[in-house]
CSV table of C-alpha atoms and ligand atoms in Angstrom, one decimal:
chain,number,residue,atom,x,y,z
A,1,MET,CA,0.0,0.0,0.0
A,2,LEU,CA,1.3,3.4,-1.0
A,3,THR,CA,1.6,6.1,1.7
A,4,LEU,CA,1.1,9.7,0.6
A,5,THR,CA,1.8,12.7,2.9
A,6,THR,CA,1.1,15.7,0.7
A,7,PRO,CA,-2.0,16.9,-1.1
A,8,ALA,CA,0.1,17.4,-4.3
A,9,ASP,CA,1.4,13.8,-4.3
A,10,THR,CA,-2.0,12.5,-3.6
A,11,LEU,CA,-3.7,14.5,-6.4
A,12,ARG,CA,-1.0,13.3,-8.8
A,13,TYR,CA,-1.6,9.7,-7.8
A,14,VAL,CA,-5.4,9.8,-8.1
A,15,ARG,CA,-5.1,11.6,-11.5
A,16,GLU,CA,-2.8,8.8,-12.8
A,17,ARG,CA,-5.2,6.2,-11.5
A,18,ARG,CA,-8.1,7.9,-13.1
A,19,HIS,CA,-6.2,8.3,-16.4
A,20,ALA,CA,-5.6,4.5,-16.2
A,21,GLY,CA,-9.4,4.0,-16.0
A,22,ALA,CA,-9.8,3.4,-12.3
A,23,ARG,CA,-12.8,4.7,-10.3
A,24,ILE,CA,-11.7,6.2,-7.1
A,25,ALA,CA,-13.2,5.8,-3.6
A,26,VAL,CA,-12.2,7.7,-0.5
A,27,VAL,CA,-12.6,6.5,3.1
A,28,PRO,CA,-11.8,9.4,5.5
A,29,THR,CA,-10.8,8.3,9.1
A,30,MET,CA,-9.1,9.6,12.1
A,31,GLY,CA,-7.0,6.5,12.6
A,32,ALA,CA,-7.2,4.1,15.6
A,33,LEU,CA,-8.7,1.6,13.3
A,34,HIS,CA,-11.3,-1.0,14.1
A,35,ARG,CA,-13.7,-3.3,12.3
A,36,GLY,CA,-16.1,-0.4,11.6
A,37,HIS,CA,-13.4,1.2,9.4
A,38,LEU,CA,-12.7,-2.1,7.7
A,39,ALA,CA,-16.4,-2.4,6.7
A,40,LEU,CA,-16.0,1.1,5.1
A,41,VAL,CA,-13.0,0.0,3.2
A,42,GLU,CA,-14.7,-3.2,2.0
A,43,ARG,CA,-17.7,-1.2,0.9
A,44,ALA,CA,-15.4,1.2,-0.9
A,45,ARG,CA,-13.8,-1.7,-2.7
A,46,ALA,CA,-17.2,-3.1,-3.7
A,47,ALA,CA,-18.2,0.3,-5.1
A,48,VAL,CA,-15.2,0.8,-7.3
A,49,GLY,CA,-14.4,-2.9,-8.1
A,50,PRO,CA,-11.1,-4.7,-8.2
A,51,ALA,CA,-9.6,-2.4,-10.8
A,52,GLY,CA,-10.7,0.7,-8.9
A,53,THR,CA,-8.6,2.6,-6.4
A,54,VAL,CA,-9.4,2.9,-2.7
A,55,VAL,CA,-7.8,5.7,-0.8
A,56,ALA,CA,-8.1,5.9,3.0
A,57,THR,CA,-7.2,9.0,4.7
A,58,ILE,CA,-6.1,9.6,8.3
A,59,PHE,CA,-6.1,13.1,9.5
A,60,VAL,CA,-6.6,14.3,13.0
A,61,ASN,CA,-5.5,17.1,15.1
A,62,PRO,CA,-1.8,16.3,15.7
A,63,THR,CA,-2.3,16.3,19.5
A,64,GLN,CA,-4.8,13.4,19.1
A,65,PHE,CA,-2.5,11.6,16.7
A,66,ASP,CA,-2.8,7.8,16.9
A,67,ASN,CA,-0.5,5.1,15.6
A,68,PRO,CA,-0.9,5.2,11.8
A,69,ASP,CA,0.8,1.9,11.3
A,70,ASP,CA,-2.3,-0.1,11.9
A,71,LEU,CA,-3.9,1.0,8.6
A,72,ALA,CA,-1.0,-0.7,6.8
A,73,LYS,CA,-2.4,-4.0,8.1
A,74,TYR,CA,-5.8,-3.3,6.6
A,75,PRO,CA,-6.6,-5.2,3.5
A,76,GLY,CA,-8.3,-3.5,0.6
A,77,CYS,CA,-6.7,0.0,0.5
A,78,ASP,CA,-4.5,1.0,-2.4
A,79,ALA,CA,-3.2,4.2,-0.8
A,80,LEU,CA,-3.2,6.0,2.5
A,81,PHE,CA,-3.2,9.7,2.6
A,82,LEU,CA,-1.6,10.7,5.9
A,83,PRO,CA,-0.9,14.4,5.9
A,84,GLU,CA,0.7,16.4,8.7
A,85,ALA,CA,-1.3,19.3,10.0
A,86,ALA,CA,1.0,21.8,8.3
A,87,ALA,CA,0.3,20.2,4.9
A,88,MET,CA,-3.5,20.6,5.4
A,89,TYR,CA,-3.5,23.9,7.2
A,90,PRO,CA,-0.4,25.8,6.2
A,91,ASP,CA,0.4,29.3,7.7
A,92,GLY,CA,-2.1,31.8,6.4
A,93,PHE,CA,-4.9,29.3,6.0
A,94,CYS,CA,-8.1,31.3,6.3
A,95,THR,CA,-10.9,29.7,4.3
A,96,PHE,CA,-13.5,27.5,6.0
A,97,VAL,CA,-16.7,25.7,5.0
A,98,GLU,CA,-19.4,27.1,7.3
A,99,THR,CA,-22.4,25.0,8.2
A,100,VAL,CA,-25.7,26.6,9.4
A,101,GLY,CA,-29.2,25.6,10.1
A,102,PRO,CA,-31.0,22.5,11.7
A,103,LEU,CA,-28.1,20.1,11.0
A,104,THR,CA,-25.7,22.2,13.1
A,105,ASP,CA,-27.8,23.6,15.9
A,106,LYS,CA,-28.5,20.5,17.9
A,107,LEU,CA,-27.2,17.1,19.2
A,108,CYS,CA,-23.4,17.0,18.9
A,109,ALA,CA,-23.1,20.6,17.7
A,110,VAL,CA,-24.2,22.0,21.1
A,111,ALA,CA,-21.4,20.3,23.1
A,112,ARG,CA,-18.8,20.7,20.3
A,113,PRO,CA,-19.1,24.3,18.9
A,114,GLY,CA,-17.2,24.6,15.6
A,115,HIS,CA,-16.8,20.9,15.2
A,116,PHE,CA,-18.9,20.5,12.1
A,117,ARG,CA,-17.4,23.5,10.5
A,118,GLY,CA,-14.1,21.7,11.0
A,119,VAL,CA,-15.6,18.5,9.6
A,120,ALA,CA,-17.1,20.2,6.5
A,121,THR,CA,-13.8,22.1,5.8
A,122,VAL,CA,-11.6,19.0,6.1
A,123,VAL,CA,-13.9,16.8,4.1
A,124,ALA,CA,-14.2,19.4,1.3
A,125,LYS,CA,-10.4,19.5,1.3
A,126,LEU,CA,-10.1,15.7,1.2
A,127,PHE,CA,-12.6,15.6,-1.7
A,128,ASN,CA,-10.5,18.1,-3.7
A,129,ILE,CA,-7.3,16.2,-2.9
A,130,THR,CA,-8.5,12.7,-3.6
A,131,GLN,CA,-11.0,13.5,-6.4
A,132,PRO,CA,-13.2,10.5,-5.6
A,133,ASP,CA,-16.2,9.1,-7.5
A,134,VAL,CA,-17.4,7.6,-4.2
A,135,ALA,CA,-17.0,8.7,-0.6
A,136,VAL,CA,-17.7,6.2,2.2
A,137,PHE,CA,-18.9,7.2,5.6
A,138,GLY,CA,-20.3,5.5,8.7
A,139,GLN,CA,-23.9,5.7,9.8
A,140,LYS,CA,-22.7,5.8,13.4
A,141,ASP,CA,-21.8,9.5,13.1
A,142,LEU,CA,-25.3,10.4,12.0
A,143,GLN,CA,-25.0,14.1,12.1
A,144,GLN,CA,-21.7,14.1,10.4
A,145,VAL,CA,-22.9,11.9,7.5
A,146,MET,CA,-26.0,14.1,7.0
A,147,ILE,CA,-23.7,17.2,6.9
A,148,VAL,CA,-21.5,15.5,4.4
A,149,GLN,CA,-24.6,14.7,2.3
A,150,ARG,CA,-25.5,18.4,2.3
A,151,LEU,CA,-21.9,19.4,1.6
A,152,ILE,CA,-21.8,17.2,-1.5
A,153,SER,CA,-25.1,18.6,-2.8
A,154,ASP,CA,-24.6,22.2,-1.7
A,155,LEU,CA,-21.1,22.6,-3.1
A,156,ASP,CA,-21.8,20.4,-6.2
A,157,PHE,CA,-19.2,17.8,-5.6
A,158,PRO,CA,-19.7,15.1,-8.2
A,159,ILE,CA,-19.4,12.4,-5.6
A,160,GLU,CA,-21.7,9.4,-4.7
A,161,LEU,CA,-22.0,9.1,-0.9
A,162,VAL,CA,-22.2,5.6,0.4
A,163,VAL,CA,-23.3,5.1,4.0
A,164,VAL,CA,-22.3,2.0,5.9
A,165,PRO,CA,-24.4,0.7,8.8
A,166,THR,CA,-22.9,0.8,12.3
A,167,VAL,CA,-20.6,-2.1,13.1
A,168,ARG,CA,-21.1,-3.3,16.6
A,169,GLU,CA,-19.5,-5.4,19.3
A,170,ALA,CA,-21.2,-8.7,20.2
A,171,ASP,CA,-23.1,-6.9,23.1
A,172,GLY,CA,-24.3,-4.2,20.8
A,173,LEU,CA,-21.9,-1.4,21.6
A,174,ALA,CA,-21.0,0.6,18.5
A,175,MET,CA,-17.4,0.2,17.6
A,176,SER,CA,-15.4,3.4,18.2
A,177,SER,CA,-11.8,4.3,18.6
A,178,ARG,CA,-12.9,5.8,21.9
A,179,ASN,CA,-14.0,2.5,23.3
A,180,ARG,CA,-10.4,1.6,24.0
A,181,ARG,CA,-10.3,4.5,26.5
A,182,LEU,CA,-12.9,2.8,28.6
A,183,SER,CA,-12.0,0.9,31.8
A,184,ALA,CA,-13.4,-2.6,32.1
A,185,GLU,CA,-16.1,-1.1,34.4
A,186,GLY,CA,-16.8,1.7,31.9
A,187,ARG,CA,-17.0,-0.8,29.1
A,188,ARG,CA,-19.7,-2.7,31.1
A,189,LYS,CA,-21.6,0.5,31.7
A,190,ALA,CA,-21.4,1.4,28.0
A,191,ARG,CA,-23.6,-1.5,27.2
A,192,GLY,CA,-26.5,0.5,28.5
A,193,ILE,CA,-26.4,2.7,25.4
A,194,PRO,CA,-27.3,0.0,22.8
A,195,ALA,CA,-29.5,-1.7,25.4
A,196,GLY,CA,-31.5,1.5,26.0
A,197,LEU,CA,-31.8,2.3,22.3
A,198,GLU,CA,-33.0,-1.2,21.5
A,199,ALA,CA,-35.5,-1.1,24.4
A,200,ALA,CA,-36.8,2.2,22.9
A,201,ARG,CA,-37.0,0.7,19.4
A,202,ARG,CA,-39.1,-2.2,20.8
A,203,ALA,CA,-41.3,0.2,22.7
A,204,TYR,CA,-41.8,2.1,19.4
A,205,ALA,CA,-42.7,-1.2,17.6
A,206,ALA,CA,-45.2,-1.9,20.4
A,207,GLY,CA,-46.9,1.4,19.8
A,208,GLU,CA,-45.2,4.0,22.1
A,209,ARG,CA,-45.0,7.4,20.3
A,210,SER,CA,-44.0,9.7,23.1
A,211,SER,CA,-40.4,10.9,22.6
A,212,LEU,CA,-40.0,11.4,26.3
A,213,LYS,CA,-41.1,7.9,27.1
A,214,LEU,CA,-38.9,6.5,24.4
A,215,ALA,CA,-35.9,8.4,25.7
A,216,GLU,CA,-36.7,7.2,29.2
A,217,HIS,CA,-35.5,3.7,28.2
A,218,VAL,CA,-32.0,5.0,27.6
A,219,TYR,CA,-32.1,7.0,30.9
A,220,ASP,CA,-33.3,3.9,32.7
A,221,GLU,CA,-30.3,1.9,31.4
A,222,LEU,CA,-27.7,4.6,32.1
A,223,LEU,CA,-28.7,6.7,35.0
A,224,SER,CA,-28.5,3.9,37.6
A,225,GLU,CA,-24.8,3.8,37.0
A,226,ASP,CA,-22.2,6.1,38.7
A,227,GLY,CA,-19.9,8.0,36.4
A,228,VAL,CA,-22.5,8.2,33.6
A,229,GLU,CA,-23.7,11.6,32.3
A,230,ILE,CA,-26.1,11.9,29.4
A,231,ASP,CA,-25.2,14.8,27.1
A,232,TYR,CA,-28.4,14.4,25.0
A,233,CYS,CA,-31.0,11.8,24.3
A,234,ASP,CA,-33.4,13.1,21.7
A,235,VAL,CA,-35.8,11.9,19.1
A,236,VAL,CA,-35.0,13.6,15.8
A,237,ASP,CA,-36.9,13.4,12.5
A,238,LEU,CA,-34.5,12.8,9.7
A,239,ARG,CA,-36.8,14.8,7.5
A,240,GLY,CA,-35.7,18.3,8.3
A,241,PHE,CA,-33.5,17.1,11.2
A,242,ALA,CA,-36.0,18.5,13.8
A,243,GLU,CA,-36.5,17.3,17.3
A,244,ALA,CA,-39.9,15.6,17.5
A,245,ASP,CA,-42.2,15.3,20.6
A,246,THR,CA,-44.1,12.5,18.8
A,247,ALA,CA,-42.1,9.9,17.1
A,248,THR,CA,-42.7,8.7,13.6
A,249,GLY,CA,-41.2,6.1,11.3
A,250,THR,CA,-38.7,8.6,10.0
A,251,CYS,CA,-37.3,9.3,13.4
A,252,VAL,CA,-34.2,8.2,15.2
A,253,LEU,CA,-33.4,8.2,18.9
A,254,ALA,CA,-29.9,9.7,19.2
A,255,VAL,CA,-27.8,9.6,22.3
A,256,ALA,CA,-24.5,11.0,23.5
A,257,ALA,CA,-23.2,10.0,26.9
A,258,PHE,CA,-20.1,10.4,28.9
A,259,ILE,CA,-19.0,7.1,30.5
A,260,ASP,CA,-16.2,7.8,33.0
A,261,GLY,CA,-15.4,10.9,30.9
A,262,VAL,CA,-15.4,9.2,27.5
A,263,ARG,CA,-18.0,10.7,25.2
A,264,LEU,CA,-19.8,8.0,23.2
A,265,ILE,CA,-22.6,8.5,20.6
A,266,ASP,CA,-25.1,6.1,19.0
A,267,HIS,CA,-28.6,6.1,17.6
A,268,VAL,CA,-31.3,3.8,16.5
A,269,ALA,CA,-33.8,4.1,13.7
A,270,LEU,CA,-37.1,3.7,15.6
A,271,ASP,CA,-38.6,1.9,12.7
A,272,GLY,CA,-35.4,0.1,11.8
A,273,PRO,CA,-33.7,-3.2,12.5
A,274,ALA,CA,-32.9,-4.5,16.0
A,275,ILE,CA,-29.6,-3.8,17.7
A,276,PRO,CA,-28.3,-7.2,18.7
A,277,ASN,CA,-27.6,-7.3,22.5
A,278,GLN,CA,-26.1,-10.6,23.5
A,279,ASP,CA,-26.4,-11.4,27.2
B,1,AMP,P1,-13.5,8.0,12.9
B,1,AMP,O1,-12.1,7.5,12.6
B,1,AMP,O2,-14.0,7.6,14.2
B,1,AMP,O3,-13.6,9.5,12.6
B,1,AMP,O4,-14.4,7.4,11.8
B,1,AMP,C1,-14.1,7.4,10.4
B,1,AMP,C2,-15.3,6.8,9.7
B,1,AMP,O5,-15.6,5.5,10.2
B,1,AMP,C3,-16.5,7.7,9.8
B,1,AMP,O6,-17.2,7.7,8.6
B,1,AMP,C4,-17.3,7.0,10.8
B,1,AMP,O7,-18.7,7.2,10.7
B,1,AMP,C5,-17.0,5.5,10.5
B,1,AMP,N1,-17.2,4.7,11.7
B,1,AMP,C6,-16.8,4.9,12.9
B,1,AMP,N2,-17.2,3.9,13.7
B,1,AMP,C7,-18.0,3.1,12.9
B,1,AMP,C8,-18.8,1.9,13.2
B,1,AMP,N3,-18.8,1.3,14.4
B,1,AMP,N4,-19.4,1.3,12.1
B,1,AMP,C9,-19.3,1.9,10.9
B,1,AMP,N5,-18.6,3.0,10.6
B,1,AMP,C10,-18.0,3.6,11.6
């Protein structure tokens, strides 16, 4: 697998690949890879075919930088774009992609001001650098993927967005690079997130429509534990991305919770498939 560290080298590489007839897929990540990322790479490969080119990217704030070597072990990627911060944000950088409106005034945007502006800016840059036909993102980061969808359509990127369902541990916990920061006890408490979401999904299937009552299932699972703080637990209608007092089939229940200081997010489509929770 080729490792690229500058935008110019990466652009040259993808142009050569495209000239050779390859379709290009990009899989943006922040490193610390897990099976969820692998599912994205597999989906990217399926989208562009064996003759296509799959480029994974790892870019995080340098202070959060994780061991990049692990991507080299991942099958399925042709190239890894691994820029340093200075290559992405050189001195004098002053242009950002601003996000406004319902997608950026609730859920994760409240606790993380400026976060989605940063996401939109870096994703737009990665699209320009890797020139993909297909971009693959995870459903787990719901608000992020919806912002990327708007970014693609609002800024006319000729890119097909592919969204991969959340890959979970056997007990239902959504895979996340943050899970490795949980203690054994924190890991046990974190099960309450998928358990509560699944209980809410079942309650919805059984006819419950009150968003407060649905959210209570998550509170019931989590608030009995010490060291757990719920940041938000809201029913959101994906049409319009508005909070809903009464749940419908286009709603999700989305939660963010701090477990021993580690912020985890997850959501369930109320009318969607079950979250497996093994006992
Ligand atoms: P991250 O490295 O955590 O920023 O994630 C990079 C990409 O992987 C994003 O598109 C995430 O939505 C996706 N991703 C993270 N966790 C999962 C998961 N458990 N299942 C599927 N995709 C995921």
